[in-house]
PDB file of C-alpha atoms in Angstrom:
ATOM      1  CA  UNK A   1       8.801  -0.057 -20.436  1.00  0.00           C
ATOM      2  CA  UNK A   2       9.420   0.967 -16.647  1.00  0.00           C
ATOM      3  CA  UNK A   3       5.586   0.283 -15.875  1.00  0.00           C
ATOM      4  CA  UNK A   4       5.575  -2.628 -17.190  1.00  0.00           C
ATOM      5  CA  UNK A   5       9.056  -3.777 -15.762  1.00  0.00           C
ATOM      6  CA  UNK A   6       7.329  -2.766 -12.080  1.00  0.00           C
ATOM      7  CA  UNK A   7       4.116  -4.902 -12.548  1.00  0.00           C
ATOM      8  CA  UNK A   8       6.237  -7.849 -13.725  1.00  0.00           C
ATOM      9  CA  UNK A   9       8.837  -7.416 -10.521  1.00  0.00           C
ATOM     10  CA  UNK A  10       5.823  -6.271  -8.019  1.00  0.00           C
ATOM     11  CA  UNK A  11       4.649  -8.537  -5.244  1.00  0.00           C
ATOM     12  CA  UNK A  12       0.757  -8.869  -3.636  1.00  0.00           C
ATOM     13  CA  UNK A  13       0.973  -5.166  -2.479  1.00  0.00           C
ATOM     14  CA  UNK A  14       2.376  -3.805  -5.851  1.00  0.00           C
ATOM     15  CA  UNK A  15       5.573  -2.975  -4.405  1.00  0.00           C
ATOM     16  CA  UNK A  16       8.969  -3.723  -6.352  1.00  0.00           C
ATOM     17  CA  UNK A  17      12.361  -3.769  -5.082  1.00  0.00           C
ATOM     18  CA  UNK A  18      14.475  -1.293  -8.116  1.00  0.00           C
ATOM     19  CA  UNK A  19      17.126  -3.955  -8.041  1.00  0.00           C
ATOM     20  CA  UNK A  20      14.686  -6.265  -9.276  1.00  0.00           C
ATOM     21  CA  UNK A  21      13.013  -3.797 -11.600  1.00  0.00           C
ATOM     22  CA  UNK A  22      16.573  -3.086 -13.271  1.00  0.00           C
ATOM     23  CA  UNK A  23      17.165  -6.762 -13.777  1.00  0.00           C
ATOM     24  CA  UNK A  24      13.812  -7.215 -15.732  1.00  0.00           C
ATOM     25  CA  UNK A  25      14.977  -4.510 -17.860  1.00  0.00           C
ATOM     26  CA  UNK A  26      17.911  -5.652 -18.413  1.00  0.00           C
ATOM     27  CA  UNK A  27      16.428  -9.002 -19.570  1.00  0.00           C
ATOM     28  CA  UNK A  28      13.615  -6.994 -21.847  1.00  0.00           C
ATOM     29  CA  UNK A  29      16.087  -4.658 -22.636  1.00  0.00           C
ATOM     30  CA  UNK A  30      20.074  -5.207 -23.038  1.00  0.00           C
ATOM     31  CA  UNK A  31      20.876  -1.873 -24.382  1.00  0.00           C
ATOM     32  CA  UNK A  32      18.424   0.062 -21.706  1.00  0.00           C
ATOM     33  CA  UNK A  33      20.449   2.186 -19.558  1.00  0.00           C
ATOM     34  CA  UNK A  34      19.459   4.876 -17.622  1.00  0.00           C
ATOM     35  CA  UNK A  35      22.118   7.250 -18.658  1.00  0.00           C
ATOM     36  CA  UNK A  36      20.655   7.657 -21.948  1.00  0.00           C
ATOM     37  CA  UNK A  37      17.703   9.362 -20.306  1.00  0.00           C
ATOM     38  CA  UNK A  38      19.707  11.400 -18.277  1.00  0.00           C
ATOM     39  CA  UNK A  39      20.191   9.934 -15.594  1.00  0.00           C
ATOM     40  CA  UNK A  40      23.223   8.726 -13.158  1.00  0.00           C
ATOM     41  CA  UNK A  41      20.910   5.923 -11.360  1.00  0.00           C
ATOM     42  CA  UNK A  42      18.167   4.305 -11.910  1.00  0.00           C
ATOM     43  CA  UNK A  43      16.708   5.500  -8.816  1.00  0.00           C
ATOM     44  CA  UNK A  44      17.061   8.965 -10.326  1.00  0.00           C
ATOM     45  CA  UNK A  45      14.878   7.969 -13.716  1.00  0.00           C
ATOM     46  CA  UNK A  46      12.752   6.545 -11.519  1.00  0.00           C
ATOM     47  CA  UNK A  47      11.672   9.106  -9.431  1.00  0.00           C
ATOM     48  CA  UNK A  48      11.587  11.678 -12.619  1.00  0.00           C
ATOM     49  CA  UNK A  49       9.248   9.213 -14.495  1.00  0.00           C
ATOM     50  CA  UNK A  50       6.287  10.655 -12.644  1.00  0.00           C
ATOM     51  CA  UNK A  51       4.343   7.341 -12.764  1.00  0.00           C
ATOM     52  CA  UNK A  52       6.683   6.268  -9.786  1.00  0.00           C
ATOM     53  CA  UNK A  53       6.147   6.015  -5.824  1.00  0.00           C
ATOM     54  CA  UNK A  54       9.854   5.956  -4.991  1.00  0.00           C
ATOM     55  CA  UNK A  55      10.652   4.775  -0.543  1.00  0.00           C
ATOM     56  CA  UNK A  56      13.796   4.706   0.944  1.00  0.00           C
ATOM     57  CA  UNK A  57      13.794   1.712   3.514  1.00  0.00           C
ATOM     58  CA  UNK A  58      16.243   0.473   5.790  1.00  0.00           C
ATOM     59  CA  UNK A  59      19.889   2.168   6.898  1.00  0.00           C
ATOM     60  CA  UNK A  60      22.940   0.850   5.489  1.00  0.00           C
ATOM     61  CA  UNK A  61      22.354   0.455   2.499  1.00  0.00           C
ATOM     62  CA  UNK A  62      19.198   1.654   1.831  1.00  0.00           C
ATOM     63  CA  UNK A  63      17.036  -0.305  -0.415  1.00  0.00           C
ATOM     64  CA  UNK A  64      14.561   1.629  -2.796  1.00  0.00           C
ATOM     65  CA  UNK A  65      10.988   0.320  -3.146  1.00  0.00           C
ATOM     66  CA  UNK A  66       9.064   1.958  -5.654  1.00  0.00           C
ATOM     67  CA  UNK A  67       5.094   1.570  -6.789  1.00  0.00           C
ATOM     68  CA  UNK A  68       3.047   2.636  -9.294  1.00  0.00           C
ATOM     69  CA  UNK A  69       1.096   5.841  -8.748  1.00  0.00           C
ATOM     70  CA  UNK A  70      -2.550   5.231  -7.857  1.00  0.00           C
ATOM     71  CA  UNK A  71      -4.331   5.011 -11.343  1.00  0.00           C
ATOM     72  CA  UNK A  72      -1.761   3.682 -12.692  1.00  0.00           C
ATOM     73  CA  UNK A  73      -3.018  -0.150 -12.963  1.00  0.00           C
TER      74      UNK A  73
END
């Protein structure tokens, strides 16, 4: 479900903003949350998942990027 919610949110370079990877989940997925993995954030699932390149950009706040590993699609 998080693979596929990336490739629907990624742009040219296969790079997807996590706020926009949570909203397609959300839409896919009403009752997905997180916190029933485990996990306090998203960001925090995400960079567990191990199909996940997770990047920090930016200061204040920072927005997180993430990518499927290479292989991946």
């Amino acid at each position: 479900m998080l693979e596929k919610a990336v490739v629907a949110s990624a742009d040219e370079d296969g790079r997807a903003h996590l706020g926009r990877v949570g909203a397609h989940l959300a839409k896919q997925a009403p009752d997905f949350d997180a916190r029933n993995y485990g996990f306090a954030r998203l960001s925090d699932l995400a960079e567990a998942s191990g199909i996940l390149e997770v990047e920090r950009v930016g200061d204040h706040p920072k927005v997180v990027m993430v990518k499927l590993k290479a292989g991946r699609r």
